[in-house]
Amino acid sequence: MSFTQNILITGGAGFIGTHLVKRMVKLYPQYRIVNLDLLTYAGNLSNLTDVENAPNYVFCKGDIRDHVLLEGLFATYAFDGVIHLAAESHVDRSISNPMAFVETNILGTLNLLNVAKAHWDKPTHQRFYHISTDEVYGSLGETGFFTEETAYDPRSPYSASKAGSDMLVRAYHHTFGLPTVVSNCSNNYGPYQFPEKLIPLIINNICNNKTLPVYGDGLYTRDWLWVEDHAAAIDLIYHQGKIGETYNIGGNNERRNIELVHYLCDVMDELLGRSQGTSRQLITFVKDRPGHDRRYAIDASKLKNELNWEPQVNPEDGLKMTAQWYLDNSEWLEAVTSGAYQQYYESHYL
Ligand code: NAD
Ligand code: TYD
C-alpha cells in the first residue's frame, strides 16, 4: 500500500499521544503513522488496541535518544513529518530527578532534530512539529495572559527542560532552515491521563477513599483543556501552521485548584451514589510544591484568528466525561497504579 505521507509521532503511547495517534490513524488512512515510544511508566500500549491492527499504523518501542534507531527509522520511512510529544512530563518528578528531564526532553529532542536535519537536506514540504507547554512562560499574577510574545521564564526543572527543547527547535529553524513549528499548550485533562497529575489523582483517590492532597493554599490556577481539543489543534497546526511560528493553545477555562477539586468531589459523589459532601471530607491541604507557579492562563487568539481553532468541549461536561471514563475503566486505573506507582505515591505523599 502506498501512503501520501509518513509521519513519525513520538510519545504516542502517553496521555496526549494516545488521543493524537488514534485521531491521525482513523482520520487519515492515506497517512502512515509511526509511533515511537519508550513505554516508560507513562506509556501504555493497551491505550491503542483499537488502532494496533490498522494498515496505516506502525508501533516502534524505542528511545528518542537512540541515534542509530532514529537513523534507521528515517531511512526506512523517509518521514514527511515529525510530531514530537515524547517527554518526561510531570513537574513533581522533575523536582526529585531533574537529570531525566534534561536527558529526554533536551538531549532527546536534539537527537531528533539532528536526524531530521540530516535526512531533510533540502526540505520541500516536510515539517518538524514540537509539542510544548505554557509552563515555559513562567507564572502569572492575578491578571494577564501568556501570548506567543511573552518572554520565556521557566521556573521548574520540567519547564526549564521544555524551554530548552523549544529553543533548540527554534535555533534549528533559524540556523539550519529546518522547517519547524512549536505549540505551547495549557493543562490537558481527559481519559488515559496517568494518575500522578491532579485530576486523575483526585478521581483515583476518591475511588479508593484516600485523602485528596491539595498543595499549599489551593489557590493556584491552571487553564484546563479537554485533551481531544488539543489533539484537534495539533492536527490543524501540523497541516496549516506556518513554518517557524509558535502557537499558544488554551482552554479559556481557568480554575483554582481547590474549586476544581470541589467540583470533582461533587461529580464523583453523584456518579458513585454517595451523599453530596462525602468526598469533600477527604480533602487535605499538604505541603506546597517547591517553586510552585501561581497561575497559568493562555491567550489563544492567534490560533483562533489564523486557523479558526476553538475548544469544543465545555469544562463541566469534560470533567464529568473524565470522571465517568475512569469509573468505566477501573482495570486501566488498577493496572497503571500497581507496582512502581505505589512506591512513587508513598515517597511523594506519605
Ligand atoms: P505523558 O507523560 O503522558 O507521555 C509521555 C510519553 O513519552 C510516554 O508514552 C512515554 O513512554 C514517552 N517517552 C518518555 N521518554 C521517552 C523517550 N526517551 N523516548 C521515547 N518515548 C519516551 O505526557 P503527556 O501528558 O501526554 O504530554 C505529551 C507532550 O505534551 C509532552 O511533550 C508534554 O511536555 C506536552 N504537554 C503536556 C501537557 C499536559 O497537560 N499533559 C500540556 C502541554 C504540553
Ligand atoms: P499537575 O497536574 O501536576 O500539573 P502542572 O503542575 O503541570 O500544572 O498539577 C496541577 C495543579 O495541581 C498544580 O497547581 C499543582 C496542583 N496539585 C495539587 O494540589 N495536588 C497534587 O497532588 C498534584 C499532583 C497537583
CSV table of C-alpha atoms and ligand atoms in Angstrom, one decimal:
chain,number,residue,atom,x,y,z
A,1,MET,CA,0.0,0.0,0.0
A,2,SER,CA,1.3,3.4,-0.8
A,3,PHE,CA,0.8,6.4,1.6
A,4,THR,CA,0.7,10.1,0.8
A,5,GLN,CA,2.7,10.9,4.0
A,6,ASN,CA,4.8,9.0,6.5
A,7,ILE,CA,4.5,10.8,9.9
A,8,LEU,CA,6.6,10.0,13.0
A,9,ILE,CA,4.7,10.6,16.2
A,10,THR,CA,6.9,10.3,19.3
A,11,GLY,CA,5.4,9.6,22.7
A,12,GLY,CA,2.3,8.2,21.1
A,13,ALA,CA,1.5,5.8,23.9
A,14,GLY,CA,1.3,8.6,26.5
A,15,PHE,CA,-1.7,10.6,27.5
A,16,ILE,CA,-1.9,13.2,24.7
A,17,GLY,CA,-0.1,10.9,22.2
A,18,THR,CA,-2.8,8.3,22.6
A,19,HIS,CA,-5.5,10.7,21.6
A,20,LEU,CA,-3.4,12.1,18.7
A,21,VAL,CA,-2.4,8.7,17.3
A,22,LYS,CA,-6.0,7.5,17.3
A,23,ARG,CA,-7.2,10.6,15.6
A,24,MET,CA,-4.5,10.6,12.9
A,25,VAL,CA,-4.7,6.9,12.2
A,26,LYS,CA,-8.5,7.0,11.9
A,27,LEU,CA,-9.0,10.3,10.2
A,28,TYR,CA,-6.1,9.9,7.7
A,29,PRO,CA,-6.0,6.4,6.3
A,30,GLN,CA,-3.8,7.8,3.5
A,31,TYR,CA,-1.0,8.6,6.0
A,32,ARG,CA,1.2,6.0,7.6
A,33,ILE,CA,1.6,6.9,11.3
A,34,VAL,CA,4.7,5.5,13.0
A,35,ASN,CA,4.5,5.7,16.8
A,36,LEU,CA,7.9,5.7,18.5
A,37,ASP,CA,7.6,5.3,22.3
A,38,LEU,CA,9.9,4.0,25.0
A,39,LEU,CA,7.0,2.8,27.1
A,40,THR,CA,8.2,4.4,30.3
A,41,TYR,CA,5.8,4.3,33.4
A,42,ALA,CA,3.7,6.9,31.5
A,43,GLY,CA,3.4,5.0,28.2
A,44,ASN,CA,0.8,2.3,27.8
A,45,LEU,CA,0.2,0.3,24.6
A,46,SER,CA,-3.1,-1.0,25.8
A,47,ASN,CA,-4.4,2.5,25.2
A,48,LEU,CA,-4.1,1.9,21.5
A,49,THR,CA,-5.7,-1.5,21.0
A,50,ASP,CA,-8.3,-0.1,18.6
A,51,VAL,CA,-5.7,1.0,16.1
A,52,GLU,CA,-3.0,-1.5,16.6
A,53,ASN,CA,-4.0,-3.6,13.6
A,54,ALA,CA,-4.8,-0.7,11.3
A,55,PRO,CA,-2.9,-1.0,8.0
A,56,ASN,CA,-1.6,2.6,8.3
A,57,TYR,CA,-0.2,2.2,11.9
A,58,VAL,CA,3.2,1.0,13.0
A,59,PHE,CA,4.5,0.9,16.6
A,60,CYS,CA,8.2,1.0,17.4
A,61,LYS,CA,9.4,0.6,21.0
A,62,GLY,CA,12.5,2.8,21.4
A,63,ASP,CA,14.2,5.8,22.8
A,64,ILE,CA,14.3,9.3,21.1
A,65,ARG,CA,17.9,9.5,22.5
A,66,ASP,CA,18.9,6.4,20.4
A,67,HIS,CA,20.6,7.9,17.3
A,68,VAL,CA,21.1,4.6,15.5
A,69,LEU,CA,17.4,3.7,15.9
A,70,LEU,CA,16.3,7.1,14.6
A,71,GLU,CA,18.6,6.9,11.6
A,72,GLY,CA,17.1,3.5,10.8
A,73,LEU,CA,13.5,4.8,11.1
A,74,PHE,CA,14.2,7.8,8.9
A,75,ALA,CA,15.9,5.6,6.3
A,76,THR,CA,13.0,3.1,6.3
A,77,TYR,CA,10.1,5.6,6.2
A,78,ALA,CA,11.5,8.8,4.7
A,79,PHE,CA,9.3,10.8,7.1
A,80,ASP,CA,7.4,13.7,5.7
A,81,GLY,CA,6.6,15.0,9.2
A,82,VAL,CA,7.6,14.6,12.8
A,83,ILE,CA,5.1,15.4,15.6
A,84,HIS,CA,7.3,15.2,18.7
A,85,LEU,CA,5.5,14.6,22.1
A,86,ALA,CA,7.8,12.2,23.9
A,87,ALA,CA,8.9,13.7,27.1
A,88,GLU,CA,9.2,13.4,30.8
A,89,SER,CA,6.1,15.4,31.7
A,90,HIS,CA,5.5,15.6,35.5
A,91,VAL,CA,6.7,18.7,37.4
A,92,ASP,CA,7.0,16.9,40.8
A,93,ARG,CA,9.2,14.2,39.3
A,94,SER,CA,11.4,16.9,37.7
A,95,ILE,CA,12.0,18.2,41.2
A,96,SER,CA,13.2,14.9,42.5
A,97,ASN,CA,15.1,13.8,39.3
A,98,PRO,CA,15.9,16.8,37.0
A,99,MET,CA,18.5,14.8,35.1
A,100,ALA,CA,15.9,12.5,33.5
A,101,PHE,CA,14.2,15.6,32.2
A,102,VAL,CA,17.3,17.1,30.7
A,103,GLU,CA,18.2,13.8,29.1
A,104,THR,CA,14.9,13.0,27.5
A,105,ASN,CA,13.5,16.5,26.9
A,106,ILE,CA,16.6,18.3,25.8
A,107,LEU,CA,19.0,15.7,24.6
A,108,GLY,CA,16.3,13.5,23.1
A,109,THR,CA,14.8,16.5,21.2
A,110,LEU,CA,18.3,17.5,20.0
A,111,ASN,CA,18.9,14.0,18.7
A,112,LEU,CA,15.6,14.0,16.8
A,113,LEU,CA,16.5,17.5,15.3
A,114,ASN,CA,19.9,16.2,14.2
A,115,VAL,CA,18.5,13.2,12.4
A,116,ALA,CA,15.7,15.2,10.8
A,117,LYS,CA,18.2,17.8,9.6
A,118,ALA,CA,20.5,15.1,8.1
A,119,HIS,CA,17.6,13.5,6.3
A,120,TRP,CA,15.8,16.6,5.2
A,121,ASP,CA,18.8,18.2,3.4
A,122,LYS,CA,16.7,20.4,1.1
A,123,PRO,CA,13.2,20.3,2.7
A,124,THR,CA,10.3,20.9,0.4
A,125,HIS,CA,7.1,20.0,2.2
A,126,GLN,CA,8.4,18.4,5.4
A,127,ARG,CA,7.8,19.7,9.0
A,128,PHE,CA,9.1,19.1,12.4
A,129,TYR,CA,6.4,20.0,15.0
A,130,HIS,CA,7.4,20.2,18.7
A,131,ILE,CA,4.6,19.9,21.3
A,132,SER,CA,5.3,22.1,24.2
A,133,THR,CA,3.8,23.6,27.3
A,134,ASP,CA,2.7,27.1,28.5
A,135,GLU,CA,4.8,26.4,31.6
A,136,VAL,CA,7.9,27.8,29.7
A,137,TYR,CA,6.4,31.3,30.2
A,138,GLY,CA,6.7,31.1,34.0
A,139,SER,CA,4.0,32.3,36.3
A,140,LEU,CA,1.3,35.0,36.1
A,141,GLY,CA,-0.1,37.2,38.8
A,142,GLU,CA,-3.9,37.6,39.3
A,143,THR,CA,-4.4,39.1,35.8
A,144,GLY,CA,-3.0,38.8,32.3
A,145,PHE,CA,-2.4,36.0,29.8
A,146,PHE,CA,0.6,34.3,28.1
A,147,THR,CA,0.8,35.3,24.4
A,148,GLU,CA,3.3,34.0,21.8
A,149,GLU,CA,5.4,37.1,22.6
A,150,THR,CA,5.7,36.5,26.3
A,151,ALA,CA,9.3,36.1,27.3
A,152,TYR,CA,10.3,32.6,28.5
A,153,ASP,CA,10.8,32.4,32.2
A,154,PRO,CA,10.7,28.7,33.2
A,155,ARG,CA,10.8,28.0,36.9
A,156,SER,CA,10.8,24.2,37.4
A,157,PRO,CA,13.2,21.7,36.0
A,158,TYR,CA,10.4,20.4,33.8
A,159,SER,CA,9.6,23.8,32.3
A,160,ALA,CA,13.3,24.6,32.0
A,161,SER,CA,13.8,21.4,30.0
A,162,LYS,CA,10.8,22.1,27.8
A,163,ALA,CA,12.0,25.7,27.3
A,164,GLY,CA,15.5,24.4,26.3
A,165,SER,CA,14.0,22.0,23.8
A,166,ASP,CA,11.8,24.8,22.3
A,167,MET,CA,14.8,27.0,22.0
A,168,LEU,CA,16.7,24.2,20.2
A,169,VAL,CA,13.8,23.7,17.8
A,170,ARG,CA,13.7,27.5,17.0
A,171,ALA,CA,17.5,27.6,16.7
A,172,TYR,CA,17.4,24.7,14.1
A,173,HIS,CA,14.9,26.7,12.1
A,174,HIS,CA,16.9,29.9,12.3
A,175,THR,CA,20.4,28.4,11.8
A,176,PHE,CA,19.8,25.4,9.5
A,177,GLY,CA,16.5,26.2,7.9
A,178,LEU,CA,14.8,23.2,9.4
A,179,PRO,CA,11.0,23.5,8.8
A,180,THR,CA,9.8,23.7,12.4
A,181,VAL,CA,6.6,24.6,14.2
A,182,VAL,CA,6.1,24.8,18.0
A,183,SER,CA,2.9,24.9,20.1
A,184,ASN,CA,2.6,25.7,23.8
A,185,CYS,CA,-0.5,24.3,25.4
A,186,SER,CA,-2.1,24.7,28.8
A,187,ASN,CA,-3.0,21.8,31.2
A,188,ASN,CA,-4.8,18.9,29.5
A,189,TYR,CA,-7.3,16.6,31.1
A,190,GLY,CA,-9.4,13.6,29.9
A,191,PRO,CA,-9.2,9.8,29.6
A,192,TYR,CA,-5.8,8.0,29.8
A,193,GLN,CA,-4.0,10.6,31.9
A,194,PHE,CA,-1.6,9.0,34.3
A,195,PRO,CA,-2.8,9.4,37.9
A,196,GLU,CA,0.1,11.4,39.1
A,197,LYS,CA,-1.5,14.6,37.6
A,198,LEU,CA,-4.1,16.4,39.6
A,199,ILE,CA,-7.4,15.4,38.0
A,200,PRO,CA,-6.9,11.6,37.7
A,201,LEU,CA,-5.1,11.5,41.0
A,202,ILE,CA,-8.1,13.1,42.7
A,203,ILE,CA,-10.5,10.7,40.9
A,204,ASN,CA,-8.4,7.7,41.8
A,205,ASN,CA,-8.1,8.7,45.5
A,206,ILE,CA,-11.9,9.3,45.7
A,207,CYS,CA,-12.5,5.8,44.3
A,208,ASN,CA,-10.1,4.4,46.9
A,209,ASN,CA,-11.3,6.6,49.8
A,210,LYS,CA,-7.9,8.1,50.2
A,211,THR,CA,-7.1,11.7,51.2
A,212,LEU,CA,-7.1,14.3,48.4
A,213,PRO,CA,-3.8,16.2,48.6
A,214,VAL,CA,-4.1,19.9,47.7
A,215,TYR,CA,-0.8,21.7,47.7
A,216,GLY,CA,-0.4,24.8,49.7
A,217,ASP,CA,-3.4,27.1,50.0
A,218,GLY,CA,-5.1,25.5,46.9
A,219,LEU,CA,-5.4,28.9,45.3
A,220,TYR,CA,-3.1,28.1,42.4
A,221,THR,CA,-4.7,28.5,39.0
A,222,ARG,CA,-4.5,26.4,35.8
A,223,ASP,CA,-6.2,26.7,32.4
A,224,TRP,CA,-7.7,23.3,31.7
A,225,LEU,CA,-8.2,22.0,28.1
A,226,TRP,CA,-10.1,18.8,27.1
A,227,VAL,CA,-7.4,16.5,25.6
A,228,GLU,CA,-9.2,15.8,22.3
A,229,ASP,CA,-9.4,19.6,21.7
A,230,HIS,CA,-5.6,19.7,22.0
A,231,ALA,CA,-5.3,16.7,19.5
A,232,ALA,CA,-7.6,18.6,17.1
A,233,ALA,CA,-5.4,21.7,17.5
A,234,ILE,CA,-2.2,19.7,16.8
A,235,ASP,CA,-3.8,18.2,13.7
A,236,LEU,CA,-4.7,21.7,12.4
A,237,ILE,CA,-1.3,23.2,13.2
A,238,TYR,CA,0.5,20.2,11.7
A,239,HIS,CA,-1.4,20.8,8.4
A,240,GLN,CA,-1.8,24.6,8.3
A,241,GLY,CA,0.6,26.2,10.8
A,242,LYS,CA,3.2,28.4,9.4
A,243,ILE,CA,6.8,27.2,9.4
A,244,GLY,CA,8.9,29.0,12.0
A,245,GLU,CA,5.9,30.0,14.0
A,246,THR,CA,4.7,29.4,17.6
A,247,TYR,CA,1.0,28.9,18.5
A,248,ASN,CA,-0.5,29.0,22.0
A,249,ILE,CA,-3.3,26.6,22.7
A,250,GLY,CA,-5.5,27.0,25.7
A,251,GLY,CA,-8.9,26.1,27.1
A,252,ASN,CA,-10.0,29.6,28.2
A,253,ASN,CA,-11.0,27.7,31.3
A,254,GLU,CA,-9.2,28.9,34.4
A,255,ARG,CA,-9.9,27.2,37.7
A,256,ARG,CA,-8.3,27.5,41.1
A,257,ASN,CA,-7.2,24.0,42.2
A,258,ILE,CA,-9.5,23.9,45.2
A,259,GLU,CA,-12.5,24.9,43.1
A,260,LEU,CA,-11.6,22.2,40.6
A,261,VAL,CA,-11.2,19.6,43.4
A,262,HIS,CA,-14.6,20.6,45.0
A,263,TYR,CA,-16.3,20.2,41.6
A,264,LEU,CA,-14.7,16.8,41.0
A,265,CYS,CA,-15.8,15.7,44.5
A,266,ASP,CA,-19.4,16.6,43.8
A,267,VAL,CA,-19.4,14.9,40.4
A,268,MET,CA,-17.9,11.8,41.9
A,269,ASP,CA,-20.4,11.7,44.8
A,270,GLU,CA,-23.2,11.9,42.2
A,271,LEU,CA,-21.7,9.2,40.0
A,272,LEU,CA,-20.9,6.9,42.9
A,273,GLY,CA,-24.4,7.4,44.5
A,274,ARG,CA,-22.8,8.9,47.7
A,275,SER,CA,-24.4,11.8,49.5
A,276,GLN,CA,-23.1,15.2,48.5
A,277,GLY,CA,-20.2,16.4,50.6
A,278,THR,CA,-18.8,12.9,51.2
A,279,SER,CA,-15.7,13.2,49.0
A,280,ARG,CA,-15.0,16.8,50.1
A,281,GLN,CA,-14.3,15.4,53.6
A,282,LEU,CA,-11.2,13.7,52.1
A,283,ILE,CA,-9.6,17.0,51.1
A,284,THR,CA,-6.3,17.6,52.9
A,285,PHE,CA,-4.1,20.6,52.5
A,286,VAL,CA,-0.5,19.3,52.2
A,287,LYS,CA,3.0,20.8,52.0
A,288,ASP,CA,3.4,23.0,48.9
A,289,ARG,CA,5.4,22.1,45.8
A,290,PRO,CA,8.7,23.9,45.9
A,291,GLY,CA,8.7,26.8,43.4
A,292,HIS,CA,5.0,26.3,42.6
A,293,ASP,CA,3.9,28.5,39.8
A,294,ARG,CA,0.9,30.6,40.9
A,295,ARG,CA,-1.2,30.9,37.8
A,296,TYR,CA,-1.1,29.9,34.1
A,297,ALA,CA,-3.5,31.4,31.5
A,298,ILE,CA,-3.3,31.3,27.8
A,299,ASP,CA,-4.3,33.8,25.2
A,300,ALA,CA,-5.1,31.5,22.2
A,301,SER,CA,-6.4,34.3,19.9
A,302,LYS,CA,-3.6,33.8,17.3
A,303,LEU,CA,-4.8,30.2,16.8
A,304,LYS,CA,-8.4,31.3,16.6
A,305,ASN,CA,-7.8,34.2,14.2
A,306,GLU,CA,-5.3,32.5,11.9
A,307,LEU,CA,-6.5,28.9,11.9
A,308,ASN,CA,-10.0,29.2,13.3
A,309,TRP,CA,-9.5,26.8,16.2
A,310,GLU,CA,-11.5,27.0,19.4
A,311,PRO,CA,-12.1,24.4,22.2
A,312,GLN,CA,-15.3,22.4,21.6
A,313,VAL,CA,-15.9,20.8,25.0
A,314,ASN,CA,-17.1,22.9,27.9
A,315,PRO,CA,-15.3,22.2,31.2
A,316,GLU,CA,-18.3,20.9,33.2
A,317,ASP,CA,-19.1,18.3,30.5
A,318,GLY,CA,-15.4,17.4,30.0
A,319,LEU,CA,-14.8,16.9,33.7
A,320,LYS,CA,-17.9,14.7,34.0
A,321,MET,CA,-16.9,12.7,31.0
A,322,THR,CA,-13.4,12.3,32.5
A,323,ALA,CA,-14.8,11.1,35.9
A,324,GLN,CA,-17.1,8.6,34.1
A,325,TRP,CA,-14.3,7.3,31.9
A,326,TYR,CA,-12.1,6.5,35.0
A,327,LEU,CA,-15.1,4.7,36.6
A,328,ASP,CA,-15.8,2.7,33.5
A,329,ASN,CA,-12.1,1.9,33.1
A,330,SER,CA,-11.2,0.8,36.6
A,331,GLU,CA,-9.0,-2.1,35.2
A,332,TRP,CA,-6.9,0.5,33.4
A,333,LEU,CA,-6.5,2.5,36.6
A,334,GLU,CA,-5.6,-0.6,38.6
A,335,ALA,CA,-3.1,-1.7,36.0
A,336,VAL,CA,-1.3,1.7,35.9
A,337,THR,CA,-1.3,2.1,39.7
A,338,SER,CA,0.1,-1.3,40.6
A,339,GLY,CA,3.8,-1.8,41.2
A,340,ALA,CA,6.0,1.2,40.9
A,341,TYR,CA,3.2,3.7,41.3
A,342,GLN,CA,2.7,2.7,44.9
A,343,GLN,CA,6.4,3.5,45.6
A,344,TYR,CA,6.1,6.8,43.9
A,345,TYR,CA,2.9,7.7,45.8
A,346,GLU,CA,4.3,6.7,49.2
A,347,SER,CA,7.6,8.5,48.7
A,348,HIS,CA,5.8,11.7,47.4
A,349,TYR,CA,2.7,11.9,49.6
A,350,LEU,CA,3.2,9.8,52.8
B,1,NAD,P1,3.0,11.6,29.2
B,1,NAD,O1,4.0,11.6,30.3
B,1,NAD,O2,1.6,11.0,29.4
B,1,NAD,O3,3.6,10.7,27.9
B,1,NAD,C1,4.9,10.8,27.5
B,1,NAD,C2,5.2,9.7,26.6
B,1,NAD,O4,6.5,9.8,26.2
B,1,NAD,C3,5.0,8.3,27.3
B,1,NAD,O5,4.3,7.4,26.4
B,1,NAD,C4,6.5,7.8,27.4
B,1,NAD,O6,6.6,6.4,27.4
B,1,NAD,C5,7.1,8.5,26.2
B,1,NAD,N1,8.6,8.7,26.5
B,1,NAD,C6,9.2,9.2,27.6
B,1,NAD,N2,10.5,9.3,27.4
B,1,NAD,C7,10.8,8.8,26.1
B,1,NAD,C8,11.9,8.5,25.4
B,1,NAD,N3,13.2,8.8,25.9
B,1,NAD,N4,11.8,8.0,24.1
B,1,NAD,C9,10.6,7.7,23.6
B,1,NAD,N5,9.5,7.9,24.3
B,1,NAD,C10,9.5,8.4,25.5
B,1,NAD,O7,2.9,13.0,28.6
B,1,NAD,P2,1.7,13.9,28.0
B,1,NAD,O8,0.9,14.5,29.1
B,1,NAD,O9,1.0,13.0,27.0
B,1,NAD,O10,2.5,15.0,27.2
B,1,NAD,C11,2.9,14.8,25.9
B,1,NAD,C12,3.7,16.1,25.5
B,1,NAD,O11,2.8,17.2,25.6
B,1,NAD,C13,4.9,16.4,26.3
B,1,NAD,O12,5.9,16.8,25.5
B,1,NAD,C14,4.4,17.5,27.3
B,1,NAD,O13,5.5,18.3,27.7
B,1,NAD,C15,3.4,18.2,26.4
B,1,NAD,N6,2.4,18.9,27.1
B,1,NAD,C16,1.6,18.2,28.0
B,1,NAD,C17,0.6,18.9,28.7
B,1,NAD,C18,-0.3,18.2,29.7
B,1,NAD,O14,-1.2,18.9,30.3
B,1,NAD,N7,-0.2,16.9,29.8
B,1,NAD,C19,0.3,20.2,28.4
B,1,NAD,C20,1.1,20.9,27.4
B,1,NAD,C21,2.1,20.2,26.8
B,2,TYD,P1,-0.3,18.9,37.7
B,2,TYD,O1,-1.5,18.1,37.3
B,2,TYD,O2,0.9,18.3,38.3
B,2,TYD,O3,0.1,19.9,36.5
B,2,TYD,P2,1.1,21.1,36.4
B,2,TYD,O4,1.9,21.1,37.7
B,2,TYD,O5,1.9,20.7,35.2
B,2,TYD,O6,0.3,22.3,36.2
B,2,TYD,O7,-0.8,20.0,38.8
B,2,TYD,C1,-1.9,20.9,38.6
B,2,TYD,C2,-2.1,21.8,39.8
B,2,TYD,O8,-2.5,21.0,40.9
B,2,TYD,C3,-0.8,22.4,40.2
B,2,TYD,O9,-1.0,23.7,40.7
B,2,TYD,C4,-0.3,21.5,41.4
B,2,TYD,C5,-1.6,21.0,42.0
B,2,TYD,N1,-1.5,19.7,42.6
B,2,TYD,C6,-2.0,19.5,43.9
B,2,TYD,O10,-2.5,20.5,44.6
B,2,TYD,N2,-2.0,18.2,44.4
B,2,TYD,C7,-1.5,17.2,43.8
B,2,TYD,O11,-1.5,16.1,44.3
B,2,TYD,C8,-1.0,17.4,42.4
B,2,TYD,C9,-0.4,16.3,41.6
B,2,TYD,C10,-1.0,18.7,41.9
